[in-house]
């Protein structure tokens, strides 16, 4: 009988407590590096089928870790003890495509017809990359991977549409192959890159990120692009649903799952969760 | 730009025509071995969200290749030219848990609120196994892999529930490791085995298959169990939805996709479909 480790580490308990109180409102990179950080999307039930189909159609930006029951802000599967209304450092509420100022909890927004979607995040494969000897310069420099809106539309589902957003990391050219090899082992954290090199081909000007700082590539570096959970923000802007709530970029929902549990895994419930693909 | 081959082979066109006319009502194993055979589940829109969530919760039995638009019996993504109402050799209609006699088309049952789910099938990894030197004795003997209802419940979604059904193939013990290595490369055809050896542990008496013939294991063989699309029939029996339509076991819906396109793939729409995981 498979049983994966869902007990929160002492570190996780501590930071979750702080986040809940609104005392931690920063980016979560490097916070509890053994725990899986995730994207969160919250939508009314009316849109839940279309969004779930959107995830199925576009699993690279939307690798699904859990869907909560209608009205339930908890996920026993990936984050027992956590509350989706309070345990993200900063949220973005988007009403009819208008992105509001960040808030530190969504208690006042929560509705009985809300469904929560918990989705893998590329920060989850940074530790495996480092462990495999792939340096992440932007991490060393304390920067977030810059994100860009591509010219590549997602496959539509009902009224939901939007172009793919990608995150970029500069990788030394001799390590690009290894970078693909490592990240494809983690399909639930966006998996292998969507695009390597040639940013213009996908409509990207490296000097103008959507979020994050501009990074000057060194001569031996190749820009490597991964599908990004921030695609959901783009979807909200383009599709203008009545309401969508998501995390502020970089301020992820930290789950009880361990990163190692996701290696070669699909969300799978054969007595445990996240068994092998 | 990735473009996968969706043109139907001459062989596929021919057999689809025969199936459509009701002239081919057999098992599809070995028919168009380069094309991906699939499970089909058809449900009213009211149940579609819960079923899609059921697939997300239980991706091993339900590896999702496509979801059709409401009322549309076509899938341009995996089977352009095919019609879900006619292009399965034999269907099973299940009303409130009662399984009706097989029919060769569902024209009279089709409704404007039906949604079709197209799901990978373990017959899809038989060719890769054979190519990798893993013999499939039951295939040589012209038998279907017997299926069994396990004691392992799927994770519920709304009113949908049911125990996992598995298919069993006897594998020479020295090739079990290779068998896992090959099939885990095909997550969209159920991927790696759910269980190896020790059938009683998952509630199985090898002498009493649910479907298919009893197979006597040879002394050097180990029973290897994969999650099976027939789990949907079990779900219909246990959950008793108003109506569910699925294929008759072994009589699969043959898609235009090539088996090779599914290696290390998730359904992914980065300009092509089914890009790498």
Coordinates of C-alpha atoms in Angstrom, one line a residue:
Chain A
X1 CA 0.0 0.0 0.0
X2 CA 1.5 3.3 -1.2
X3 CA 1.4 6.1 1.3
X4 CA 2.9 9.4 0.5
X5 CA 4.1 11.8 3.1
X6 CA 1.6 14.6 3.7
X7 CA 2.7 15.6 7.1
X8 CA 3.6 19.2 7.2
X9 CA 7.3 19.9 8.1
X10 CA 7.9 22.2 11.1
X11 CA 9.1 24.8 8.6
X12 CA 5.8 24.6 6.6
X13 CA 3.6 24.9 9.7
X14 CA 5.5 28.0 10.8
X15 CA 5.3 29.8 7.4
X16 CA 1.7 28.8 6.9
X17 CA 0.8 30.3 10.2
X18 CA 2.6 33.5 9.2
X19 CA 1.0 33.6 5.8
X20 CA -2.4 33.1 7.4
X21 CA -1.9 36.1 9.7
X22 CA -0.8 38.2 6.7
X23 CA 2.7 38.5 8.2
X24 CA 4.4 37.0 5.2
X25 CA 3.5 38.6 1.9
X26 CA 6.6 37.8 -0.2
X27 CA 7.5 35.6 -3.0
X28 CA 7.7 32.0 -1.8
X29 CA 10.7 30.8 -3.8
X30 CA 13.1 29.0 -1.6
X31 CA 10.5 28.8 1.2
X32 CA 10.2 25.1 2.2
X33 CA 12.1 24.0 -0.8
X34 CA 11.2 20.3 -0.2
X35 CA 7.4 21.1 -0.4
X36 CA 5.6 21.5 -3.7
X37 CA 4.6 25.1 -4.4
X38 CA 1.5 25.5 -6.5
X39 CA -0.7 27.8 -8.6
X40 CA -4.2 28.4 -7.3
X41 CA -7.2 29.3 -9.4
X42 CA -10.6 29.8 -7.9
X43 CA -13.8 30.0 -10.0
X44 CA -17.5 29.8 -9.5
X45 CA -19.0 26.3 -10.2
X46 CA -20.7 27.6 -13.4
X47 CA -17.2 27.9 -15.0
X48 CA -15.7 24.9 -13.3
X49 CA -16.4 22.4 -16.1
X50 CA -15.0 24.6 -18.8
X51 CA -11.9 25.4 -16.7
X52 CA -11.3 21.7 -15.9
X53 CA -11.7 21.0 -19.6
X54 CA -9.3 23.8 -20.3
X55 CA -6.7 22.1 -18.0
X56 CA -7.2 18.8 -19.8
X57 CA -6.8 20.5 -23.2
X58 CA -3.7 22.5 -22.0
X59 CA -1.9 20.3 -19.4
X60 CA 1.5 22.0 -19.9
X61 CA 0.4 25.3 -18.3
X62 CA -2.2 23.6 -16.1
X63 CA -0.9 20.4 -14.6
X64 CA -3.7 19.5 -12.2
X65 CA -2.9 18.4 -8.7
X66 CA -6.3 18.8 -7.1
X67 CA -9.8 20.1 -7.6
X68 CA -11.7 20.9 -4.4
X69 CA -15.4 20.1 -3.7
X70 CA -17.8 23.0 -4.5
X71 CA -17.6 25.5 -1.6
X72 CA -14.8 23.7 0.2
X73 CA -11.6 25.7 0.6
X74 CA -9.6 22.7 1.7
X75 CA -7.6 20.0 -0.1
X76 CA -7.0 16.9 1.9
X77 CA -5.2 15.4 -1.1
X78 CA -2.3 17.9 -1.3
X79 CA -2.6 20.3 1.6
X80 CA -4.4 18.9 4.7
X81 CA -4.6 21.6 7.3
X82 CA -4.4 24.5 4.8
X83 CA -7.1 26.9 3.8
X84 CA -7.3 28.3 0.3
X85 CA -8.9 31.5 1.6
X86 CA -6.0 32.6 3.7
X87 CA -2.9 30.5 3.0
X88 CA -1.6 32.2 -0.1
X89 CA 0.7 35.2 0.7
X90 CA -1.0 37.5 -1.8
X91 CA -4.1 37.0 -4.0
X92 CA -5.3 38.7 -7.2
X93 CA -9.0 39.0 -7.7
X94 CA -10.0 39.6 -11.3
X95 CA -13.6 40.7 -12.0
X96 CA -14.6 40.8 -15.7
X97 CA -11.0 40.9 -16.7
X98 CA -10.1 43.8 -14.4
X99 CA -7.2 42.8 -12.1
X100 CA -7.6 44.3 -8.6
X101 CA -4.9 45.3 -6.2
X102 CA -3.4 42.3 -4.3
X103 CA -5.0 41.2 -1.0
X104 CA -3.6 38.9 1.7
X105 CA -6.8 36.8 2.1
X106 CA -10.0 36.3 0.3
X107 CA -12.3 35.7 3.3
X108 CA -14.6 38.5 2.1
X109 CA -14.7 37.2 -1.4
X110 CA -15.3 33.5 -0.7
X111 CA -18.6 32.0 -1.9
X112 CA -20.4 28.7 -1.4
X113 CA -20.2 28.0 -5.2
X114 CA -16.4 28.4 -5.5
X115 CA -14.3 25.6 -6.7
X116 CA -10.5 25.6 -6.1
X117 CA -8.0 24.3 -8.6
X118 CA -4.5 23.5 -7.4
X119 CA -1.9 23.4 -10.2
X120 CA 1.8 22.6 -10.4
X121 CA 4.4 25.3 -10.6
X122 CA 7.8 25.5 -12.2
X123 CA 9.5 26.5 -8.9
X124 CA 8.9 22.9 -8.1
X125 CA 11.5 21.6 -10.4
X126 CA 14.2 24.1 -9.4
X127 CA 15.5 21.9 -6.6
X128 CA 15.8 18.8 -8.9
X129 CA 17.6 20.9 -11.4
X130 CA 20.1 22.2 -8.8
X131 CA 20.5 18.7 -7.5
X132 CA 21.3 17.5 -11.0
X133 CA 24.0 20.2 -11.4
X134 CA 22.1 22.7 -13.4
X135 CA 22.8 26.1 -11.9
X136 CA 20.0 28.7 -11.9
X137 CA 21.7 32.0 -12.1
X138 CA 18.5 34.0 -11.6
X139 CA 17.9 32.2 -8.4
X140 CA 21.4 33.0 -7.1
X141 CA 20.7 36.6 -8.0
X142 CA 17.4 36.5 -6.0
X143 CA 15.3 37.2 -9.1
X144 CA 12.1 35.5 -10.1
X145 CA 12.1 33.9 -13.5
X146 CA 10.7 36.6 -15.8
X147 CA 7.5 35.7 -17.6
X148 CA 6.3 36.6 -21.0
X149 CA 3.0 36.3 -22.9
X150 CA 3.6 34.3 -26.1
X151 CA 1.8 34.4 -29.4
X152 CA 0.6 30.8 -28.8
X153 CA -3.1 30.5 -28.0
X154 CA -4.3 27.9 -25.6
X155 CA -6.9 25.5 -26.9
X156 CA -10.3 27.1 -26.0
X157 CA -12.9 25.6 -23.7
X158 CA -16.3 27.2 -23.6
X159 CA -15.7 30.9 -23.1
X160 CA -12.2 30.4 -21.8
X161 CA -9.3 31.4 -23.9
X162 CA -5.9 33.1 -23.7
X163 CA -2.3 32.9 -24.9
X164 CA 0.3 30.8 -23.2
X165 CA 2.5 32.6 -20.7
X166 CA 6.0 31.2 -20.2
X167 CA 8.7 31.6 -17.6
X168 CA 12.3 31.9 -18.9
X169 CA 15.5 30.7 -17.3
X170 CA 18.9 31.3 -18.9
X171 CA 20.7 27.9 -19.1
X172 CA 24.3 27.3 -20.0
X173 CA 24.2 25.8 -23.5
X174 CA 26.1 22.6 -22.5
X175 CA 23.4 21.9 -19.8
X176 CA 20.2 22.4 -21.9
X177 CA 19.9 18.8 -22.8
X178 CA 20.2 17.8 -19.1
X179 CA 17.7 20.5 -18.3
X180 CA 15.1 18.9 -20.5
X181 CA 16.0 15.4 -19.2
X182 CA 15.4 16.5 -15.6
X183 CA 12.3 18.6 -16.0
X184 CA 10.4 16.0 -18.2
X185 CA 10.5 13.8 -15.1
X186 CA 8.2 16.3 -13.4
X187 CA 5.1 16.5 -15.7
X188 CA 3.1 17.9 -12.7
X189 CA 5.4 21.0 -12.5
X190 CA 5.0 21.9 -16.2
X191 CA 7.4 19.2 -17.3
X192 CA 9.8 19.7 -20.2
X193 CA 10.3 23.2 -21.7
X194 CA 7.8 24.5 -24.2
X195 CA 10.4 26.3 -26.3
X196 CA 14.2 26.6 -26.3
X197 CA 16.1 29.6 -27.9
X198 CA 14.6 31.8 -30.6
X199 CA 12.3 33.9 -28.4
X200 CA 10.9 35.9 -31.4
X201 CA 9.5 32.7 -32.9
X202 CA 7.0 32.7 -30.0
X203 CA 6.4 36.4 -30.0
X204 CA 8.7 37.3 -27.2
X205 CA 11.0 40.3 -26.7
X206 CA 13.3 39.2 -23.9
X207 CA 13.8 42.8 -22.8
X208 CA 10.1 43.2 -22.0
X209 CA 8.9 40.7 -19.5
X210 CA 5.3 40.7 -18.3
X211 CA 6.4 40.1 -14.7
X212 CA 9.9 40.0 -13.2
X213 CA 13.1 41.6 -14.1
X214 CA 14.8 41.8 -17.5
X215 CA 17.8 39.5 -17.6
X216 CA 20.8 39.9 -19.9
X217 CA 21.8 36.6 -21.4
X218 CA 25.5 35.7 -21.2
X219 CA 27.2 34.5 -24.4
X220 CA 27.1 30.8 -23.3
X221 CA 23.5 30.9 -22.2
X222 CA 20.3 29.8 -24.0
X223 CA 16.9 31.1 -23.0
X224 CA 14.7 28.2 -22.0
X225 CA 10.9 28.7 -21.7
X226 CA 8.5 26.7 -19.6
X227 CA 4.7 26.9 -19.6
X228 CA 3.7 29.0 -16.7
X229 CA 0.7 29.0 -14.3
X230 CA 0.4 32.8 -14.8
X231 CA -1.4 31.7 -18.0
X232 CA -4.5 31.7 -15.8
X233 CA -4.2 35.5 -15.2
X234 CA -3.9 35.9 -19.0
X235 CA -7.0 33.8 -19.4
X236 CA -8.9 35.9 -16.9
X237 CA -7.8 39.1 -18.8
X238 CA -8.8 37.7 -22.2
X239 CA -12.0 35.8 -21.3
X240 CA -13.3 38.2 -18.7
X241 CA -15.2 35.8 -16.5
X242 CA -17.5 37.3 -13.8
X243 CA -14.8 36.5 -11.2
X244 CA -11.6 34.5 -10.9
X245 CA -9.2 34.5 -8.0
X246 CA -5.6 33.5 -8.3
X247 CA -2.3 34.0 -6.4
X248 CA -0.1 37.1 -7.1
X249 CA 2.8 35.9 -9.4
X250 CA 5.5 34.3 -7.3
X251 CA 3.4 34.1 -4.2
X252 CA 2.5 30.5 -4.4
X253 CA 0.3 28.2 -2.3
X254 CA 2.7 25.7 -0.6
X255 CA 1.4 22.2 -0.3
X256 CA 2.2 19.4 2.1
X257 CA 3.4 17.3 -0.9
X258 CA 7.2 16.6 -1.2
X259 CA 8.8 17.5 -4.5
X260 CA 10.3 14.0 -4.7
X261 CA 6.8 12.5 -4.7
X262 CA 6.2 14.1 -8.1
X263 CA 9.0 12.5 -10.0
X264 CA 7.6 10.5 -12.9
X265 CA 4.2 11.0 -11.3
X266 CA 0.7 11.7 -12.5
X267 CA -1.9 12.6 -9.9
X268 CA -3.0 9.1 -9.2
X269 CA -5.0 7.5 -6.5
X270 CA -4.1 3.9 -6.4
X271 CA -4.3 3.7 -2.7
X272 CA -1.8 6.5 -2.4
X273 CA -1.7 9.6 -4.5
X274 CA 0.7 10.6 -7.2
X275 CA 1.8 7.1 -8.1
X276 CA 4.0 6.5 -11.2
X277 CA 2.9 7.6 -14.6
Chain B
X1 CA 5.9 23.9 -35.1
X2 CA 4.9 20.5 -34.0
X3 CA 2.4 18.7 -36.3
X4 CA 1.3 15.2 -35.5
X5 CA 0.1 12.9 -38.1
X6 CA -3.7 12.6 -38.0
X7 CA -4.3 11.4 -41.5
X8 CA -6.1 8.1 -41.5
X9 CA -4.2 5.2 -43.0
X10 CA -5.9 3.3 -45.8
X11 CA -6.4 0.4 -43.4
X12 CA -8.2 2.7 -40.9
X13 CA -10.5 4.2 -43.5
X14 CA -11.5 0.7 -44.6
X15 CA -12.2 -0.7 -41.2
X16 CA -14.0 2.5 -40.0
X17 CA -16.3 2.2 -43.0
X18 CA -17.1 -1.4 -42.1
X19 CA -17.7 -0.6 -38.5
X20 CA -20.0 2.3 -39.5
X21 CA -22.1 0.0 -41.6
X22 CA -22.2 -2.6 -38.7
X23 CA -20.3 -5.1 -40.7
X24 CA -17.4 -5.3 -38.2
X25 CA -18.6 -6.1 -34.7
X26 CA -15.5 -7.9 -33.3
X27 CA -12.7 -7.1 -30.9
X28 CA -10.3 -4.5 -32.4
X29 CA -7.1 -6.0 -31.0
X30 CA -4.5 -6.1 -33.9
X31 CA -6.8 -4.0 -36.1
X32 CA -4.7 -1.0 -37.3
X33 CA -1.9 -1.7 -34.8
X34 CA -0.2 1.6 -35.5
X35 CA -3.3 3.6 -34.6
X36 CA -4.3 4.3 -31.0
X37 CA -7.3 2.4 -29.8
X38 CA -9.4 4.1 -27.1
X39 CA -12.1 3.7 -24.6
X40 CA -15.2 5.8 -25.1
X41 CA -17.6 7.2 -22.4
X42 CA -20.6 9.2 -23.3
X43 CA -22.6 11.1 -20.6
X44 CA -25.1 13.9 -20.4
X45 CA -23.7 17.4 -19.7
X46 CA -25.1 17.3 -16.2
X47 CA -22.6 14.6 -15.2
X48 CA -19.8 15.9 -17.4
X49 CA -18.0 18.0 -14.8
X50 CA -18.1 15.2 -12.2
X51 CA -16.8 12.7 -14.7
X52 CA -14.0 15.0 -15.9
X53 CA -13.1 15.5 -12.2
X54 CA -13.3 11.7 -11.8
X55 CA -10.8 11.4 -14.6
X56 CA -8.5 14.0 -13.0
X57 CA -8.7 12.2 -9.7
X58 CA -8.1 8.7 -11.3
X59 CA -5.9 9.2 -14.3
X60 CA -4.5 5.7 -14.3
X61 CA -7.9 4.1 -15.4
X62 CA -9.0 7.3 -17.2
X63 CA -6.1 8.8 -19.2
X64 CA -7.9 11.6 -21.0
X65 CA -7.2 12.0 -24.8
X66 CA -10.1 14.3 -25.6
X67 CA -13.5 15.7 -24.4
X68 CA -15.9 16.7 -27.1
X69 CA -18.0 19.8 -27.2
X70 CA -21.6 19.4 -25.8
X71 CA -23.7 17.6 -28.4
X72 CA -20.8 17.1 -30.9
X73 CA -20.1 13.4 -31.7
X74 CA -16.8 14.3 -33.4
X75 CA -13.2 14.8 -32.1
X76 CA -11.0 16.7 -34.5
X77 CA -8.2 16.3 -32.0
X78 CA -7.8 12.6 -32.1
X79 CA -10.2 11.3 -34.8
X80 CA -11.1 13.7 -37.5
X81 CA -13.6 12.0 -39.8
X82 CA -14.9 9.7 -37.2
X83 CA -18.3 9.7 -35.5
X84 CA -18.8 8.6 -32.0
X85 CA -22.4 7.5 -32.7
X86 CA -21.4 4.9 -35.3
X87 CA -17.7 4.2 -35.3
X88 CA -17.4 1.8 -32.3
X89 CA -18.0 -1.9 -33.3
X90 CA -20.3 -2.5 -30.3
X91 CA -21.7 -0.2 -27.7
X92 CA -23.1 -0.8 -24.2
X93 CA -25.9 1.5 -23.0
X94 CA -26.3 1.5 -19.3
X95 CA -29.4 3.1 -17.8
X96 CA -29.5 3.5 -14.0
X97 CA -26.9 0.8 -13.6
X98 CA -28.6 -1.7 -15.9
X99 CA -26.4 -2.8 -18.7
X100 CA -28.4 -3.4 -21.9
X101 CA -27.5 -5.8 -24.8
X102 CA -24.8 -4.5 -27.1
X103 CA -25.8 -2.3 -30.1
X104 CA -23.7 -1.5 -33.2
X105 CA -24.6 2.2 -33.2
X106 CA -26.2 4.7 -30.9
X107 CA -27.9 7.0 -33.4
X108 CA -31.3 6.5 -31.6
X109 CA -29.8 7.2 -28.2
X110 CA -27.8 10.3 -29.1
X111 CA -28.9 13.5 -27.4
X112 CA -27.9 17.2 -27.9
X113 CA -26.6 17.3 -24.3
X114 CA -24.2 14.4 -24.6
X115 CA -20.5 14.9 -24.0
X116 CA -18.0 12.3 -25.3
X117 CA -14.8 11.3 -23.4
X118 CA -12.0 9.6 -25.3
X119 CA -9.6 7.7 -23.1
X120 CA -6.4 5.7 -23.7
X121 CA -6.5 1.9 -23.7
X122 CA -3.9 -0.7 -22.7
X123 CA -4.1 -2.3 -26.2
X124 CA -2.1 0.8 -27.2
X125 CA 1.0 -0.3 -25.4
X126 CA 1.0 -3.9 -26.7
X127 CA 2.9 -3.0 -29.9
X128 CA 5.7 -1.1 -28.0
X129 CA 6.0 -4.1 -25.6
X130 CA 6.3 -6.5 -28.5
X131 CA 8.8 -4.2 -30.2
X132 CA 10.8 -4.2 -27.0
X133 CA 11.0 -7.9 -26.9
X134 CA 8.3 -8.6 -24.4
X135 CA 6.1 -11.5 -25.7
X136 CA 2.4 -11.3 -25.0
X137 CA 1.3 -15.0 -24.9
X138 CA -2.4 -14.1 -24.6
X139 CA -2.1 -12.1 -27.8
X140 CA -0.5 -15.1 -29.6
X141 CA -3.3 -17.3 -28.4
X142 CA -5.9 -14.8 -29.7
X143 CA -7.3 -14.1 -26.3
X144 CA -8.2 -10.7 -24.7
X145 CA -6.4 -9.8 -21.6
X146 CA -8.8 -11.0 -18.8
X147 CA -10.2 -8.2 -16.6
X148 CA -10.9 -8.2 -12.9
X149 CA -12.8 -6.0 -10.5
X150 CA -10.4 -5.1 -7.7
X151 CA -11.1 -4.2 -4.1
X152 CA -9.6 -0.8 -4.7
X153 CA -12.1 2.1 -4.8
X154 CA -11.6 5.0 -7.2
X155 CA -11.6 8.4 -5.6
X156 CA -15.2 9.6 -5.8
X157 CA -16.3 12.7 -7.6
X158 CA -19.9 13.9 -7.0
X159 CA -22.1 10.8 -7.4
X160 CA -19.6 8.9 -9.3
X161 CA -17.8 6.0 -7.7
X162 CA -16.6 2.4 -8.4
X163 CA -13.8 0.0 -7.8
X164 CA -10.8 -0.1 -10.2
X165 CA -11.0 -2.7 -12.9
X166 CA -7.6 -4.1 -14.1
X167 CA -6.5 -6.1 -17.1
X168 CA -4.0 -8.9 -16.5
X169 CA -1.2 -10.1 -18.8
X170 CA 1.2 -13.0 -17.8
X171 CA 4.8 -11.8 -18.2
X172 CA 7.9 -13.9 -18.0
X173 CA 9.5 -13.0 -14.7
X174 CA 12.8 -11.8 -16.2
X175 CA 10.9 -9.3 -18.4
X176 CA 8.7 -7.7 -15.7
X177 CA 11.2 -4.9 -15.1
X178 CA 11.4 -4.2 -18.8
X179 CA 7.6 -4.3 -19.0
X180 CA 7.3 -1.5 -16.4
X181 CA 10.1 0.5 -18.2
X182 CA 8.2 0.3 -21.5
X183 CA 4.7 1.0 -20.3
X184 CA 5.5 3.9 -18.1
X185 CA 6.6 5.7 -21.3
X186 CA 2.9 5.7 -22.3
X187 CA 1.0 7.4 -19.5
X188 CA -1.9 7.9 -21.9
X189 CA -2.4 4.2 -22.4
X190 CA -2.7 3.6 -18.6
X191 CA 1.1 3.8 -18.2
X192 CA 2.9 1.5 -15.8
X193 CA 1.2 -1.4 -14.0
X194 CA -1.0 -0.8 -11.0
X195 CA 0.0 -4.1 -9.4
X196 CA 2.4 -6.9 -10.0
X197 CA 2.0 -10.4 -8.6
X198 CA -0.1 -11.3 -5.5
X199 CA -3.6 -11.0 -7.0
X200 CA -5.3 -11.7 -3.7
X201 CA -3.9 -8.5 -2.2
X202 CA -6.2 -6.5 -4.5
X203 CA -9.1 -8.8 -4.2
X204 CA -8.6 -10.9 -7.3
X205 CA -9.2 -14.6 -7.9
X206 CA -7.3 -15.2 -11.2
X207 CA -9.7 -18.1 -12.1
X208 CA -12.7 -15.8 -12.2
X209 CA -12.2 -12.9 -14.6
X210 CA -15.0 -10.4 -15.1
X211 CA -14.5 -10.4 -18.8
X212 CA -12.3 -12.6 -21.0
X213 CA -10.9 -16.1 -20.6
X214 CA -9.2 -17.6 -17.5
X215 CA -5.5 -18.0 -18.2
X216 CA -3.3 -20.6 -16.5
X217 CA 0.0 -19.0 -15.4
X218 CA 3.2 -20.8 -16.4
X219 CA 5.7 -21.4 -13.6
X220 CA 8.0 -18.6 -14.9
X221 CA 5.2 -16.1 -15.4
X222 CA 4.1 -13.3 -13.1
X223 CA 0.6 -11.7 -13.4
X224 CA 0.9 -8.1 -14.2
X225 CA -2.1 -5.8 -13.8
X226 CA -2.9 -2.5 -15.5
X227 CA -5.7 -0.1 -14.8
X228 CA -8.4 -0.7 -17.3
X229 CA -10.9 1.5 -19.1
X230 CA -13.6 -1.0 -18.2
X231 CA -13.6 0.7 -14.9
X232 CA -16.2 3.0 -16.5
X233 CA -18.6 0.1 -16.8
X234 CA -18.1 -0.6 -13.1
X235 CA -18.7 3.0 -12.3
X236 CA -21.9 2.9 -14.2
X237 CA -23.0 -0.2 -12.3
X238 CA -22.1 1.2 -8.9
X239 CA -23.2 4.9 -9.4
X240 CA -26.3 4.2 -11.5
X241 CA -26.3 7.4 -13.5
X242 CA -29.5 8.1 -15.6
X243 CA -27.5 7.0 -18.7
X244 CA -24.0 6.2 -19.7
X245 CA -22.8 4.8 -23.0
X246 CA -19.5 3.0 -23.5
X247 CA -17.9 0.6 -25.9
X248 CA -18.4 -3.2 -25.4
X249 CA -15.2 -4.5 -23.8
X250 CA -12.5 -5.1 -26.4
X251 CA -14.4 -3.3 -29.1
X252 CA -12.5 -0.1 -29.1
X253 CA -12.8 3.2 -30.9
X254 CA -9.8 3.5 -33.2
X255 CA -8.4 7.0 -33.5
X256 CA -6.3 8.6 -36.2
X257 CA -3.4 9.1 -33.7
X258 CA -0.3 6.9 -34.1
X259 CA 0.9 4.9 -31.1
X260 CA 4.4 6.4 -31.5
X261 CA 2.9 9.9 -30.9
X262 CA 2.0 9.0 -27.4
X263 CA 5.5 8.0 -26.2
X264 CA 6.3 10.2 -23.2
X265 CA 3.3 12.4 -24.0
X266 CA 0.6 14.2 -22.2
X267 CA -2.3 15.6 -24.2
X268 CA -0.8 18.9 -24.9
X269 CA -1.6 21.6 -27.3
X270 CA 1.5 23.6 -27.8
X271 CA 0.8 24.2 -31.5
X272 CA 0.6 20.4 -32.0
X273 CA -1.1 18.0 -29.8
X274 CA 0.4 15.4 -27.5
X275 CA 3.8 17.0 -27.0
X276 CA 6.3 15.7 -24.5
X277 CA 5.4 15.4 -20.8

